[in-house]
XYZ file of C-alpha atoms in Angstrom:
215
model
C 137.942 95.203 75.392
C 136.776 94.833 78.996
C 133.152 94.460 77.853
C 134.144 91.724 75.404
C 136.029 89.869 78.112
C 132.996 90.090 80.406
C 130.888 88.697 77.571
C 133.194 85.697 77.366
C 133.235 85.234 81.140
C 129.425 85.318 81.347
C 129.096 82.718 78.602
C 131.712 80.455 80.184
C 129.914 80.713 83.519
C 126.807 79.167 81.957
C 128.801 75.963 81.383
C 129.208 75.476 85.142
C 126.865 73.751 87.560
C 126.083 74.348 91.205
C 128.705 72.645 93.366
C 131.274 72.140 90.593
C 134.939 72.128 91.590
C 136.554 74.587 89.190
C 140.084 75.819 88.532
C 140.386 79.258 86.933
C 143.505 80.295 85.054
C 145.025 83.763 85.369
C 143.631 86.729 83.470
C 140.223 86.561 81.790
C 139.184 83.229 83.389
C 139.248 84.800 86.862
C 136.277 86.937 85.784
C 134.069 83.851 85.559
C 133.584 83.619 89.337
C 131.908 87.053 89.372
C 129.570 86.257 86.457
C 127.863 83.051 87.573
C 124.140 82.616 86.871
C 121.775 83.108 89.783
C 121.616 80.052 92.013
C 124.978 78.642 90.902
C 127.810 78.446 93.424
C 131.122 76.814 92.554
C 134.064 75.601 94.631
C 137.269 77.242 93.456
C 140.452 75.192 93.621
C 143.940 76.638 93.282
C 146.807 74.327 92.406
C 149.089 75.817 95.042
C 146.893 74.171 97.687
C 143.526 75.863 98.261
C 139.990 74.501 98.061
C 137.128 76.926 98.632
C 138.880 80.052 97.453
C 137.024 83.359 97.387
C 137.569 86.579 95.503
C 139.686 89.596 96.290
C 139.930 90.058 100.077
C 138.699 93.091 101.989
C 141.800 92.784 104.155
C 144.967 91.354 102.625
C 146.747 88.444 104.256
C 150.145 88.279 102.555
C 150.295 84.513 103.123
C 147.066 83.812 101.216
C 147.606 83.934 97.455
C 146.409 81.900 94.504
C 148.635 80.160 91.968
C 148.972 83.435 90.059
C 150.329 85.179 93.190
C 147.162 87.264 93.586
C 145.826 87.942 97.065
C 142.589 86.025 97.632
C 140.044 85.330 100.331
C 138.891 81.969 101.666
C 135.238 81.060 101.993
C 133.885 79.455 105.189
C 134.913 75.798 105.151
C 137.819 76.468 102.786
C 140.913 74.336 103.171
C 144.671 74.609 102.720
C 146.907 71.673 101.830
C 150.266 70.973 100.260
C 150.948 70.911 96.525
C 151.190 67.109 96.482
C 147.604 66.842 97.740
C 146.465 69.562 95.364
C 147.868 67.779 92.339
C 146.492 64.455 93.561
C 143.062 66.102 93.419
C 143.746 67.334 89.889
C 145.321 64.133 88.571
C 142.670 62.036 90.295
C 139.925 63.588 88.168
C 138.246 65.504 91.000
C 138.211 68.885 89.213
C 134.997 69.246 87.210
C 136.245 72.007 84.925
C 139.346 74.026 84.241
C 139.039 77.333 82.421
C 142.155 78.872 80.967
C 143.411 81.161 78.265
C 145.442 80.171 75.243
C 148.179 81.507 73.052
C 147.061 79.029 70.390
C 144.545 76.215 70.053
C 144.039 74.094 66.957
C 141.406 71.992 65.194
C 142.543 68.853 67.023
C 141.974 70.378 70.453
C 145.710 70.798 71.010
C 146.659 73.665 73.320
C 149.682 75.969 73.516
C 149.548 78.406 76.397
C 152.706 78.246 78.456
C 155.703 79.569 76.541
C 156.765 81.761 73.637
C 160.360 80.775 72.789
C 162.744 83.643 73.430
C 160.277 85.650 75.528
C 159.802 85.978 79.270
C 156.441 84.509 80.262
C 155.037 83.329 83.620
C 155.481 79.629 82.835
C 153.181 76.615 82.756
C 151.962 76.647 86.354
C 149.605 73.719 86.793
C 148.214 73.878 83.250
C 149.789 70.650 81.984
C 148.193 68.679 84.804
C 144.892 70.523 84.742
C 144.145 70.064 81.055
C 144.598 66.303 81.278
C 143.142 65.848 84.769
C 140.005 68.009 84.709
C 136.791 66.487 83.421
C 136.132 69.454 81.125
C 138.613 71.886 79.562
C 137.310 75.252 78.403
C 139.509 77.781 76.616
C 138.287 81.331 77.246
C 140.065 83.940 75.139
C 139.798 86.754 72.618
C 139.415 85.264 69.153
C 142.523 86.913 67.689
C 145.666 88.630 68.976
C 146.254 91.986 67.278
C 144.480 90.610 64.221
C 146.513 87.384 64.120
C 144.824 83.992 64.206
C 144.860 82.062 67.481
C 142.610 79.192 66.351
C 144.801 77.309 63.906
C 145.132 74.222 61.744
C 148.118 73.216 63.865
C 149.640 74.923 66.905
C 153.012 76.489 66.138
C 154.118 77.127 69.717
C 155.214 74.322 72.078
C 152.263 72.259 73.258
C 150.857 72.399 76.737
C 148.948 69.185 75.950
C 147.379 67.487 72.947
C 143.743 66.579 72.286
C 142.714 68.146 75.572
C 140.339 71.047 74.779
C 136.583 70.454 74.869
C 135.194 73.914 74.232
C 136.505 77.273 72.951
C 134.589 80.402 73.920
C 135.527 83.778 72.450
C 133.780 87.111 71.996
C 132.650 85.870 68.570
C 131.162 82.508 69.405
C 131.189 79.082 71.007
C 133.161 76.336 69.280
C 133.131 72.662 70.258
C 136.079 70.367 69.554
C 134.969 67.112 67.904
C 136.647 64.222 66.128
C 135.559 65.780 62.837
C 136.982 69.210 63.638
C 135.799 72.445 65.204
C 132.045 72.943 65.213
C 130.594 76.428 65.597
C 127.589 76.046 67.885
C 126.869 79.686 68.757
C 127.608 82.921 66.889
C 127.352 86.330 68.526
C 124.936 88.650 66.672
C 127.675 91.298 66.372
C 129.403 89.087 63.796
C 128.571 87.273 60.587
C 129.650 83.785 59.585
C 132.118 85.397 57.196
C 133.603 87.423 60.074
C 134.290 84.437 62.307
C 135.574 82.309 59.438
C 138.008 85.071 58.463
C 139.212 85.312 62.077
C 139.845 81.539 62.232
C 142.683 79.861 60.337
C 141.202 76.372 60.248
C 137.880 75.383 58.733
C 134.860 75.802 60.971
C 132.063 73.278 60.673
C 128.684 74.927 61.179
C 126.262 73.198 63.515
C 122.834 72.594 61.945
C 121.470 73.925 65.255
C 123.570 77.114 65.212
C 122.280 79.508 67.878
C 122.980 83.143 68.744
C 125.522 83.636 71.518
C 123.877 85.809 74.136
C 125.579 88.493 76.233
């Protein structure tokens, strides 16, 4: 499982450019920062008021945590500010990409990732603002959950936002959201077209330029 998640993180990292301002959701997306291609450095933003966030600290400062309450470090030149300023940055379109997981995503690019009715979950955090404020929205997740579809015709759980997802990257492939539906652009060699179609509830359109997804 860990190797598959690293595969996803490495592929997501190739979507980022040197100097991009990026917000990483909790869980798998946090792995992206440690899997960037050589020569690419990104500026990590956390919605609780950090710009220039680093990774896990060598020495913990209990007052320095990200939006997921994880202890983090701050890179030289990093800044702290209040939540109002942080969300002004997000809502103002100054975040180049947000990368987050999903409970469900559908063929329209709708996203459900903040609540399962009747269950205790962390809550929405800044997701509702990020997916409509960031210039690019990438969902990074395992393709299924205990064998159940996560890429659907229509989301069944409450929406985080609608028509917001640009790209879905799983261990099986890379799928772009278009007006015509979901287009499979890359397929990992470990899987066949029949495999990924069976793991996806909605129809997948196959790009005429379908490429192998590389580890």
